[in-house]
Short mmCIF file of C-alpha atoms in Angstrom, two decimals:
data_model
loop_
_atom_site.label_atom_id
_atom_site.label_comp_id
_atom_site.label_asym_id
_atom_site.label_seq_id
_atom_site.Cartn_x
_atom_site.Cartn_y
_atom_site.Cartn_z
CA ALA A 1 -5.69 -6.44 -7.90
CA PHE A 2 -4.30 -5.07 -11.15
CA GLN A 3 -0.83 -6.37 -10.33
CA ILE A 4 -1.86 -10.03 -9.96
CA GLU A 5 -5.36 -10.79 -11.21
CA GLY A 6 -5.13 -10.58 -14.99
CA SER A 7 -8.37 -11.72 -16.73
CA GLU A 8 -9.19 -8.14 -17.71
CA ASP A 9 -12.23 -9.13 -19.74
CA ALA A 10 -13.51 -11.98 -17.59
CA ASP A 11 -16.95 -12.20 -15.96
CA GLY A 12 -18.11 -8.67 -16.67
CA ARG A 13 -15.14 -6.68 -15.34
CA GLY A 14 -14.99 -3.14 -16.71
CA LYS A 15 -11.79 -1.36 -17.71
CA SER A 16 -9.66 0.49 -15.25
CA ILE A 17 -7.43 3.41 -16.14
CA TRP A 18 -4.46 1.03 -16.12
CA ASP A 19 -5.85 -1.31 -18.80
CA ASP A 20 -5.22 0.81 -21.91
CA TYR A 21 -2.49 2.95 -20.29
CA ALA A 22 -0.25 -0.08 -19.76
CA LYS A 23 -0.82 -1.21 -23.36
CA THR A 24 0.30 2.19 -24.71
CA PRO A 25 3.85 1.94 -26.19
CA GLY A 26 6.49 3.40 -23.91
CA LYS A 27 4.40 3.42 -20.74
CA THR A 28 6.04 0.30 -19.21
CA GLN A 29 9.71 -0.57 -19.11
CA ASP A 30 9.36 -3.90 -20.94
CA GLY A 31 6.30 -2.98 -23.02
CA LYS A 32 4.13 -5.45 -21.14
CA ASP A 33 0.77 -4.93 -19.45
CA GLY A 34 -1.50 -6.44 -16.81
CA SER A 35 -3.79 -8.52 -18.98
CA VAL A 36 -2.37 -11.74 -17.50
CA ALA A 37 -0.11 -10.58 -14.62
CA THR A 38 0.26 -13.56 -12.26
CA ASP A 39 -3.10 -15.00 -13.49
CA SER A 40 -4.34 -14.93 -9.88
CA TYR A 41 -8.02 -14.53 -10.97
CA ARG A 42 -7.75 -18.09 -12.22
CA LEU A 43 -5.08 -19.41 -9.90
CA TRP A 44 -6.46 -18.04 -6.65
CA LYS A 45 -6.99 -21.42 -5.00
CA GLU A 46 -3.37 -22.39 -5.72
CA ASP A 47 -2.21 -19.06 -4.32
CA VAL A 48 -4.18 -19.51 -1.11
CA ALA A 49 -2.79 -23.05 -0.76
CA LEU A 50 0.76 -21.65 -1.08
CA LEU A 51 -0.01 -18.99 1.54
CA ALA A 52 -1.17 -21.74 3.87
CA GLU A 53 1.92 -23.80 3.09
CA TYR A 54 4.03 -20.79 4.13
CA GLY A 55 1.95 -20.57 7.34
CA VAL A 56 0.79 -17.05 6.65
CA LYS A 57 -1.68 -15.74 9.22
CA ALA A 58 -2.93 -12.73 7.28
CA TYR A 59 -3.00 -11.74 3.62
CA ARG A 60 -3.39 -8.22 2.31
CA PHE A 61 -4.99 -7.79 -1.13
CA SER A 62 -7.13 -5.24 -2.97
CA LEU A 63 -10.52 -5.34 -4.57
CA SER A 64 -10.89 -4.23 -8.18
CA TRP A 65 -13.41 -1.41 -8.31
CA SER A 66 -14.22 -2.06 -11.98
CA ARG A 67 -14.64 -5.78 -11.33
CA ILE A 68 -17.32 -5.02 -8.74
CA ILE A 69 -18.92 -1.96 -10.41
CA PRO A 70 -17.77 -2.12 -14.09
CA LEU A 71 -18.63 1.50 -14.86
CA GLY A 72 -17.80 2.63 -11.35
CA GLY A 73 -20.63 5.08 -10.59
CA ARG A 74 -23.17 5.23 -7.82
CA ASN A 75 -26.02 4.74 -10.31
CA ASP A 76 -24.23 2.00 -12.27
CA PRO A 77 -24.97 -1.68 -11.77
CA VAL A 78 -22.94 -3.95 -9.51
CA ASN A 79 -21.41 -7.02 -11.19
CA PRO A 80 -22.60 -10.19 -9.37
CA LYS A 81 -19.70 -12.17 -10.78
CA GLY A 82 -17.20 -9.74 -9.25
CA ILE A 83 -18.95 -10.02 -5.86
CA GLU A 84 -18.90 -13.79 -6.16
CA PHE A 85 -15.17 -13.94 -6.90
CA TYR A 86 -14.14 -11.94 -3.88
CA ASN A 87 -16.57 -13.79 -1.59
CA LYS A 88 -15.13 -17.12 -2.67
CA PHE A 89 -11.61 -15.84 -2.31
CA ILE A 90 -12.18 -14.50 1.22
CA ASP A 91 -13.92 -17.70 2.22
CA GLU A 92 -11.01 -19.75 0.96
CA LEU A 93 -8.57 -17.62 3.03
CA LEU A 94 -10.71 -18.12 6.10
CA ALA A 95 -10.97 -21.83 5.48
CA HIS A 96 -7.16 -21.93 5.74
CA GLY A 97 -7.11 -19.80 8.92
CA ILE A 98 -5.82 -16.73 7.09
CA THR A 99 -7.17 -13.30 8.01
CA PRO A 100 -8.21 -11.28 4.91
CA PHE A 101 -6.82 -7.71 5.06
CA VAL A 102 -8.72 -5.82 2.39
CA THR A 103 -7.66 -2.70 0.52
CA LEU A 104 -10.53 -1.08 -1.29
CA TYR A 105 -8.55 0.98 -3.82
CA HIS A 106 -5.08 0.30 -5.18
CA TRP A 107 -4.89 2.76 -8.09
CA ASP A 108 -7.30 1.09 -10.56
CA LEU A 109 -9.92 3.77 -11.06
CA PRO A 110 -12.70 2.62 -13.43
CA GLN A 111 -11.95 4.07 -16.88
CA ALA A 112 -15.58 5.10 -17.23
CA LEU A 113 -15.31 7.56 -14.38
CA HIS A 114 -12.18 9.10 -15.78
CA ASP A 115 -13.94 9.50 -19.10
CA ARG A 116 -17.23 10.68 -17.61
CA TYR A 117 -15.98 13.58 -15.42
CA GLY A 118 -12.21 13.44 -14.98
CA GLY A 119 -12.11 10.95 -12.11
CA TRP A 120 -10.18 12.25 -9.10
CA LEU A 121 -10.05 15.76 -10.60
CA ASN A 122 -13.80 16.19 -9.89
CA LYS A 123 -14.19 16.19 -6.13
CA ASP A 124 -17.98 16.48 -6.00
CA GLU A 125 -18.56 13.48 -8.25
CA ILE A 126 -15.71 11.11 -7.26
CA VAL A 127 -16.42 11.42 -3.53
CA GLN A 128 -19.97 10.26 -4.05
CA ASP A 129 -18.98 7.40 -6.38
CA TYR A 130 -16.12 6.21 -4.19
CA ALA A 131 -18.33 6.35 -1.09
CA ASN A 132 -20.87 4.15 -2.91
CA TYR A 133 -18.17 1.69 -3.93
CA ALA A 134 -16.79 1.67 -0.38
CA ARG A 135 -20.31 0.87 0.93
CA VAL A 136 -20.22 -2.27 -1.16
CA GLY A 137 -16.64 -3.18 -0.22
CA THR A 138 -16.95 -2.56 3.51
CA GLU A 139 -19.63 -5.24 3.77
CA SER A 140 -16.64 -7.54 3.71
CA THR A 141 -13.84 -7.46 6.29
CA PRO A 142 -12.98 -3.71 6.33
CA MET A 143 -9.50 -2.43 6.67
CA LEU A 144 -7.89 -0.01 4.19
CA THR A 145 -9.69 2.57 2.11
CA ILE A 146 -6.95 3.73 -0.29
CA ASN A 147 -3.40 2.63 -0.92
CA GLU A 148 -0.63 5.23 -1.31
CA PRO A 149 -2.53 8.31 -2.40
CA TRP A 150 0.79 10.17 -2.89
CA CYS A 151 1.48 7.89 -5.82
CA VAL A 152 -1.95 8.41 -7.32
CA ALA A 153 -1.56 12.20 -7.23
CA ILE A 154 2.14 12.71 -8.02
CA LEU A 155 2.91 9.81 -10.36
CA GLY A 156 -0.48 9.88 -12.08
CA TYR A 157 -1.18 13.58 -12.33
CA GLY A 158 2.22 15.26 -11.67
CA ARG A 159 5.06 13.24 -13.22
CA GLY A 160 2.72 11.41 -15.57
CA VAL A 161 4.41 8.04 -15.26
CA PHE A 162 1.40 6.16 -13.78
CA ALA A 163 -2.14 6.02 -15.16
CA PRO A 164 -3.85 8.23 -16.24
CA GLY A 165 -0.46 9.71 -17.22
CA ARG A 166 -1.26 13.40 -16.90
CA SER A 167 1.60 15.88 -16.74
CA SER A 168 2.79 19.34 -17.70
CA ASP A 169 5.51 17.64 -19.76
CA ARG A 170 4.05 17.65 -23.31
CA GLU A 171 6.63 15.11 -24.43
CA ARG A 172 5.11 12.71 -21.97
CA SER A 173 1.45 13.65 -22.03
CA PRO A 174 -0.84 15.75 -24.22
CA GLU A 175 -2.96 16.70 -21.21
CA GLY A 176 -2.38 17.71 -17.61
CA ASN A 177 -1.08 20.45 -15.35
CA GLY A 178 1.44 19.23 -12.83
CA SER A 179 1.44 22.53 -10.94
CA THR A 180 -2.22 22.25 -9.89
CA GLU A 181 -3.68 18.82 -10.59
CA PRO A 182 -1.79 16.71 -7.96
CA TRP A 183 -3.03 18.91 -5.13
CA ILE A 184 -6.56 18.82 -6.42
CA VAL A 185 -6.45 15.00 -6.75
CA ALA A 186 -5.07 14.57 -3.27
CA HIS A 187 -7.81 16.81 -1.88
CA SER A 188 -10.48 14.64 -3.50
CA ILE A 189 -8.83 11.40 -2.32
CA ILE A 190 -8.64 12.53 1.35
CA LEU A 191 -12.33 13.55 1.35
CA ALA A 192 -13.40 10.34 -0.42
CA HIS A 193 -11.49 8.28 2.10
CA ALA A 194 -13.12 10.21 4.98
CA HIS A 195 -16.62 9.72 3.61
CA ALA A 196 -15.93 5.95 3.25
CA VAL A 197 -14.84 5.82 6.86
CA LYS A 198 -17.90 7.82 7.96
CA ILE A 199 -20.14 5.32 6.15
CA TYR A 200 -18.42 2.36 7.75
CA ARG A 201 -18.50 3.80 11.24
CA GLU A 202 -22.22 4.70 10.99
CA GLN A 203 -23.57 1.69 9.08
CA PHE A 204 -21.28 -1.26 9.74
CA LYS A 205 -19.03 -0.75 12.76
CA PRO A 206 -21.84 -1.02 15.33
CA THR A 207 -22.30 -4.67 14.31
CA GLN A 208 -18.94 -5.61 12.86
CA LYS A 209 -16.79 -3.85 15.49
CA GLY A 210 -13.98 -3.61 12.92
CA GLU A 211 -11.29 -1.00 12.22
CA ILE A 212 -10.86 1.00 9.10
CA GLY A 213 -8.18 3.43 7.89
CA ILE A 214 -5.92 4.49 5.06
CA THR A 215 -2.35 3.41 4.22
CA LEU A 216 0.24 6.05 3.24
CA ASN A 217 3.59 5.61 1.54
CA GLY A 218 6.53 7.57 2.83
CA ASP A 219 10.18 6.91 3.60
CA TRP A 220 12.42 8.27 6.36
CA GLU A 221 14.12 11.55 5.50
CA MET A 222 17.45 11.98 7.29
CA PRO A 223 19.40 15.29 7.19
CA TYR A 224 22.35 15.15 4.88
CA ASP A 225 24.44 16.63 7.71
CA ASP A 226 23.83 18.54 10.89
CA SER A 227 23.54 21.98 9.31
CA PRO A 228 20.28 23.80 10.27
CA GLU A 229 19.18 24.12 6.62
CA ASN A 230 19.49 20.38 6.01
CA VAL A 231 17.78 19.51 9.30
CA ALA A 232 14.90 21.75 8.18
CA ALA A 233 15.01 20.19 4.70
CA ALA A 234 14.45 16.73 6.16
CA GLN A 235 11.29 17.92 7.88
CA HIS A 236 10.11 19.71 4.77
CA ALA A 237 10.54 16.46 2.82
CA LEU A 238 8.48 14.59 5.42
CA ASP A 239 5.80 17.31 5.18
CA PHE A 240 5.41 16.75 1.43
CA ALA A 241 5.84 12.96 1.50
CA ILE A 242 3.78 12.08 4.57
CA GLY A 243 2.30 15.15 6.22
CA TRP A 244 0.40 16.09 3.07
CA TYR A 245 -2.07 13.27 3.84
CA ALA A 246 -1.37 12.32 7.44
CA ASP A 247 -1.63 15.76 8.97
CA PRO A 248 -5.19 16.41 7.62
CA ILE A 249 -6.41 12.96 8.54
CA TYR A 250 -4.82 12.68 11.99
CA LEU A 251 -4.26 16.26 13.05
CA GLY A 252 -6.90 18.26 11.13
CA PHE A 253 -4.74 20.62 9.03
CA TYR A 254 -2.36 20.68 6.07
CA PRO A 255 1.36 21.19 6.87
CA PRO A 256 2.03 24.96 7.07
CA TYR A 257 5.20 24.53 4.93
CA MET A 258 3.08 23.09 2.10
CA ARG A 259 0.85 26.14 2.22
CA GLU A 260 3.91 28.33 2.19
CA VAL A 261 5.29 26.69 -0.97
CA LEU A 262 2.02 26.19 -2.85
CA GLY A 263 0.08 29.34 -1.87
CA ASP A 264 -3.38 29.51 -3.35
CA ARG A 265 -2.74 26.28 -5.33
CA MET A 266 -3.25 24.37 -2.07
CA PRO A 267 -6.96 23.60 -1.74
CA ASP A 268 -8.84 23.87 1.49
CA TYR A 269 -11.91 22.23 3.02
CA THR A 270 -15.01 23.77 4.48
CA PRO A 271 -15.48 23.47 8.24
CA ASP A 272 -18.00 20.65 7.65
CA GLU A 273 -15.54 18.79 5.46
CA TRP A 274 -12.68 19.22 7.96
CA ALA A 275 -15.01 17.70 10.65
CA ILE A 276 -15.29 14.57 8.45
CA VAL A 277 -11.59 14.43 7.54
CA LYS A 278 -10.00 14.84 10.97
CA GLY A 279 -9.81 11.59 12.82
CA SER A 280 -10.88 9.53 9.80
CA SER A 281 -8.53 6.61 10.46
CA ASP A 282 -8.45 4.15 13.34
CA PHE A 283 -4.75 3.44 12.91
CA TYR A 284 -1.74 4.54 10.85
CA GLY A 285 -1.25 2.37 7.76
CA MET A 286 2.41 2.48 6.71
CA ASN A 287 4.04 1.51 3.40
CA THR A 288 7.78 2.19 3.56
CA TYR A 289 10.90 0.90 1.87
CA THR A 290 13.93 3.08 2.26
CA THR A 291 15.65 6.22 3.67
CA ASN A 292 16.70 9.34 1.81
CA LEU A 293 19.42 11.83 2.80
CA ALA A 294 17.74 15.24 2.50
CA ARG A 295 19.58 18.39 1.36
CA ALA A 296 18.22 21.88 1.10
CA GLY A 297 18.15 23.60 -2.26
CA GLY A 298 16.29 21.15 -4.41
CA ASP A 299 14.02 22.36 -7.23
CA ASP A 300 11.49 19.49 -7.23
CA GLU A 301 8.24 20.80 -5.79
CA PHE A 302 6.85 17.29 -5.39
CA GLN A 303 9.72 16.65 -2.92
CA GLY A 304 9.18 19.87 -1.03
CA LEU A 305 12.07 21.65 -2.85
CA VAL A 306 14.44 19.15 -1.19
CA ASP A 307 17.19 17.20 -2.92
CA TYR A 308 17.28 13.47 -2.24
CA THR A 309 20.50 11.40 -2.27
CA PHE A 310 21.86 8.10 -1.04
CA THR A 311 25.45 9.38 -1.02
CA ARG A 312 26.82 10.54 2.32
CA PRO A 313 29.11 13.56 2.65
CA ASP A 314 32.10 11.15 2.80
CA GLY A 315 31.11 9.58 -0.52
CA THR A 316 29.86 6.25 0.80
CA GLN A 317 26.39 4.90 0.03
CA LEU A 318 23.66 4.64 2.60
CA GLY A 319 23.12 0.93 1.90
CA ASN A 320 22.80 -1.82 -0.70
CA GLN A 321 21.33 -0.66 -4.04
CA ALA A 322 18.13 -2.34 -5.22
CA GLU A 323 16.89 -2.77 -8.78
CA SER A 324 14.60 0.18 -8.08
CA ALA A 325 16.66 3.37 -8.31
CA TRP A 326 14.79 4.93 -5.38
CA LEU A 327 15.57 2.12 -3.00
CA GLN A 328 18.55 1.26 -0.80
CA ASP A 329 18.71 -1.02 2.21
CA TYR A 330 18.93 1.01 5.46
CA PRO A 331 16.98 -0.46 8.44
CA ASP A 332 17.98 2.27 10.88
CA GLY A 333 15.73 4.56 8.89
CA PHE A 334 12.80 2.19 9.26
CA ARG A 335 13.12 2.26 13.06
CA ALA A 336 13.44 6.07 13.00
CA LEU A 337 10.28 6.43 10.88
CA LEU A 338 8.27 4.10 13.11
CA ASN A 339 9.22 6.29 16.08
CA TYR A 340 8.40 9.50 14.16
CA ILE A 341 4.94 8.25 13.14
CA TRP A 342 4.13 6.92 16.59
CA LYS A 343 5.17 10.12 18.37
CA ARG A 344 3.52 12.49 15.87
CA TYR A 345 0.22 10.72 15.25
CA LYS A 346 -0.17 8.66 18.40
CA LEU A 347 -2.01 5.69 16.88
CA PRO A 348 -1.12 2.02 16.46
CA ILE A 349 0.83 1.38 13.30
CA PHE A 350 -0.02 -1.27 10.68
CA VAL A 351 3.04 -1.83 8.46
CA THR A 352 1.29 -2.79 5.23
CA GLU A 353 4.20 -2.83 2.78
CA ASN A 354 7.97 -3.22 3.19
CA GLY A 355 10.32 -4.92 0.77
CA PHE A 356 13.27 -4.98 -1.61
CA SER A 357 13.83 -5.49 -5.33
CA VAL A 358 16.98 -7.41 -6.02
CA LYS A 359 19.19 -5.85 -8.72
CA GLY A 360 19.13 -7.74 -11.98
CA GLU A 361 16.88 -10.47 -10.59
CA SER A 362 14.81 -10.82 -13.76
CA GLU A 363 17.95 -11.55 -15.79
CA LYS A 364 19.14 -14.32 -13.47
CA PRO A 365 18.53 -18.05 -14.13
CA LEU A 366 15.78 -19.47 -11.91
CA GLU A 367 18.06 -21.33 -9.51
CA GLN A 368 20.15 -18.20 -8.94
CA ALA A 369 17.14 -15.92 -8.58
CA LEU A 370 15.73 -18.16 -5.80
CA HIS A 371 18.82 -17.49 -3.66
CA ASP A 372 17.93 -13.80 -3.08
CA ALA A 373 20.55 -13.03 -0.47
CA GLU A 374 20.14 -9.24 -0.78
CA ARG A 375 16.40 -9.52 0.01
CA VAL A 376 17.09 -11.84 2.96
CA HIS A 377 19.60 -9.22 4.21
CA TYR A 378 16.98 -6.50 3.83
CA PHE A 379 14.39 -8.37 5.86
CA GLN A 380 16.92 -9.29 8.52
CA GLY A 381 17.52 -5.65 9.05
CA THR A 382 13.89 -4.44 8.90
CA THR A 383 12.52 -7.14 11.16
CA ALA A 384 15.27 -6.36 13.73
CA ALA A 385 14.34 -2.69 13.50
CA LEU A 386 10.66 -3.61 13.94
CA LEU A 387 11.37 -5.57 17.11
CA ALA A 388 13.61 -2.84 18.45
CA ALA A 389 10.95 -0.21 17.87
CA MET A 390 8.34 -2.33 19.65
CA HIS A 391 10.37 -3.62 22.61
CA ASP A 392 12.92 -0.90 23.18
CA ASP A 393 11.11 2.20 22.01
CA GLY A 394 7.52 1.34 22.94
CA VAL A 395 6.01 1.82 19.47
CA VAL A 396 2.72 0.01 19.11
CA ILE A 397 2.82 -2.02 15.90
CA LYS A 398 -0.07 -4.32 14.94
CA SER A 399 1.04 -5.78 11.62
CA TYR A 400 3.98 -6.41 9.36
CA PHE A 401 3.20 -7.29 5.73
CA PRO A 402 6.28 -7.85 3.57
CA TRP A 403 5.88 -6.75 -0.04
CA SER A 404 5.26 -8.97 -1.76
CA PHE A 405 3.91 -12.51 -1.70
CA LEU A 406 4.45 -12.98 -5.44
CA ASP A 407 6.56 -11.28 -8.08
CA ASN A 408 4.00 -9.34 -10.06
CA PHE A 409 3.25 -6.48 -12.48
CA GLU A 410 5.20 -3.57 -11.07
CA TRP A 411 3.39 -0.70 -12.78
CA ALA A 412 5.67 1.37 -14.95
CA ASP A 413 8.44 -1.18 -14.47
CA GLY A 414 6.33 -3.94 -16.02
CA TYR A 415 7.82 -7.27 -15.03
CA VAL A 416 11.45 -6.19 -14.96
CA THR A 417 11.38 -5.38 -11.27
CA ARG A 418 10.65 -8.20 -8.84
CA PHE A 419 9.71 -7.73 -5.17
CA GLY A 420 8.23 -11.14 -4.43
CA VAL A 421 9.41 -13.64 -1.83
CA THR A 422 7.94 -16.13 -4.36
CA TYR A 423 9.40 -16.31 -7.86
CA VAL A 424 6.86 -16.30 -10.66
CA ASP A 425 7.81 -17.82 -14.06
CA TYR A 426 5.59 -15.62 -16.25
CA GLU A 427 5.72 -18.09 -19.14
CA THR A 428 4.34 -21.02 -17.13
CA GLN A 429 2.84 -19.15 -14.11
CA LYS A 430 4.62 -21.59 -11.79
CA ARG A 431 5.51 -20.28 -8.37
CA TYR A 432 8.80 -21.03 -6.61
CA PRO A 433 9.56 -20.01 -2.98
CA LYS A 434 12.70 -17.90 -2.69
CA ASP A 435 15.17 -17.95 0.20
CA SER A 436 13.59 -14.74 1.51
CA GLY A 437 10.20 -16.41 1.81
CA LYS A 438 11.73 -19.30 3.71
CA TRP A 439 13.69 -16.89 5.92
CA LEU A 440 10.51 -14.98 6.87
CA VAL A 441 8.72 -18.18 7.68
CA LYS A 442 11.53 -19.21 9.98
CA PHE A 443 11.77 -15.77 11.56
CA PHE A 444 8.11 -15.49 12.40
CA LYS A 445 7.97 -19.05 13.79
CA GLU A 446 10.82 -18.23 16.07
CA HIS A 447 9.30 -14.99 17.28
CA ASP A 448 5.75 -16.19 17.81
CA PRO A 449 6.17 -19.31 19.95
CA ASP A 450 2.63 -19.13 21.46
CA TYR A 451 0.93 -19.19 18.12
CA LYS A 452 -1.56 -21.93 17.51
CA THR A 453 -3.43 -22.83 14.34
CA PRO A 454 -6.82 -21.04 14.39
CA ALA A 455 -10.02 -22.82 13.49
CA ALA A 456 -11.49 -22.02 10.12
CA VAL A 457 -14.07 -19.20 10.24
CA THR A 458 -16.78 -19.02 7.63
CA ASP A 459 -19.44 -16.92 9.32
CA ARG A 460 -18.66 -13.48 7.99
CA PRO A 461 -20.37 -10.55 6.28
CA LYS A 462 -20.64 -10.96 2.52
CA LEU A 463 -20.08 -8.33 -0.13
CA ALA A 464 -23.43 -6.80 -1.09
CA ASP A 465 -25.02 -7.78 -4.41
CA LYS A 466 -27.01 -4.64 -5.12
CA THR A 467 -27.35 -2.54 -8.26
CA ASN A 468 -27.40 0.83 -6.51
CA LEU A 469 -26.13 1.62 -3.00
CA SER A 470 -25.87 5.38 -3.35
CA ASP A 471 -28.22 6.09 -0.05
CA ALA A 472 19.53 -4.25 6.42
CA SER A 473 22.45 -2.17 5.36
CA SER A 474 26.05 -3.31 6.00
CA THR A 475 26.47 0.00 7.92
CA SER A 476 23.39 -0.53 10.04
CA THR A 477 23.51 -0.24 13.82
CA VAL A 478 20.42 -2.37 14.15
CA LYS A 479 21.30 -5.88 15.47
CA ILE A 480 19.12 -8.91 15.13
CA PRO A 481 18.21 -10.26 18.59
CA GLU A 482 18.57 -13.95 19.23
CA THR A 483 15.21 -14.13 21.00
CA ALA A 484 12.40 -11.73 21.21
CA THR A 485 8.78 -12.54 21.90
CA PRO A 486 6.00 -10.07 21.04
CA PRO A 487 3.77 -9.17 23.96
CA LYS A 488 0.54 -11.07 24.22
CA ALA A 489 -2.61 -9.12 23.25
CA ALA A 490 -5.91 -9.29 25.10
CA LYS A 491 -8.65 -11.05 23.17
CA PRO A 492 -11.08 -8.52 21.71
CA ARG A 493 -14.76 -9.35 21.25
CA GLY A 494 -17.29 -9.14 18.43
CA PHE A 495 -16.28 -8.79 14.76
CA ARG A 496 -12.98 -7.32 15.76
CA GLY A 497 -12.45 -10.36 17.91
CA TYR A 498 -13.27 -12.59 14.94
CA VAL A 499 -10.58 -10.92 12.97
CA GLY A 500 -8.41 -10.49 15.99
CA ARG A 501 -8.25 -14.15 16.83
CA TYR A 502 -5.51 -14.29 14.22
CA VAL A 503 -3.92 -11.08 15.50
CA THR A 504 -1.26 -11.03 18.27
CA ALA A 505 1.29 -8.28 18.40
CA LEU A 506 1.99 -8.76 14.69
CA LEU A 507 -1.01 -9.45 12.51
CA ALA A 508 1.06 -10.91 9.74
CA LEU A 509 3.17 -13.32 11.74
CA VAL A 510 3.22 -16.89 10.46
CA LYS A 511 2.48 -20.20 12.13
#
């Protein structure tokens, strides 16, 4: 929401922690903020029309907590205008045969809750307030509770490069303790997520028959070489990057290696809390972009005391370098990660983000930027890896959402970094399809031959209007198959069937 909507002061929206943070000098790479972004709060009909023109079958977006409950709390009033906006937006998607895939929280905590009690640092308060917000949000089409909690905890409360910008580094932030706060924040987020899922399952699932879960970021960690210490380092990196959240939610415990490293700084739950946390996701939501080579001996606790590199022992690079320093193109790692997640957590996977930022794209003339060959190359590799994981390895994958539909506000990068398959001219707000968008449309048409345009659906649950609801790389071994058809899925019934009418093997395939 914060990356695209803009209109920060429109129709009763309250501030989020990103509003003032992004306006603080030095917090974004280009000094710009999200007050306009891609202006999608005003241009939402045009955006939906473009999605329909692409032939998109499903669209993932997030709700703005402070647009729906401006002050955020369980005893604070709900904003009818915010409810109205998202209802209209969802109805417009459905009218075009597009399944709405809703994320309840994508990093934009209401500023009032941060000021009131410290936000995610106060478990007892934030769990209740988030559960109340989720109760409002899950009266729509429920899917994802929280997006990338690792980023919330580490980048917001550890490194201090995301809002609210807390860190032990006093040159970066006057407040914060990176040795304790990230683990406290994560602990609160997991429990808040679990309570939201509990509410949905008890109050809405019996009639809606939908699925709900969380989406976690995490990239494949590959041993730098075959030495035992580097093989162990790769697993330690996965423990800190993925297991930190996934193990409690799917397996019912924190990774033992994390407890070994953090000692008494690692919080724990009561038996009653563990009973709520374990099993609190119907699927595995995956955001992933790249692969790291993992070496033992690192000094970064946030990476599990593992050193990350893209440079192989022979001096070559793992793949093509993106604009983002943390991202190279290596589809073999995507396939390996899909297999790891499937074997470890044994639930269907929804790939909810996967994409590439082309180096220097913002500096290119429009016509040159539209020919984003590096991004096309990336998607050629990752879609081939996706099909291989499904058909050759037996991994159950229910969605693939490329990141992102539009270029947008990329947090600390401002507007310098572009991930979109649609170019946005920020001066005029005009949208221009890139070659990558056209390639994806062609790919999905070719790999979903049985797809037929669904009828528009308008009979759906509405958001509540209540004031208090507290009760591919050049070195890749992945090859793109000439033909591959996803297996047909049985038609589910009820609300899940209503959503599922647009869902075959890949929810985000296009017409």
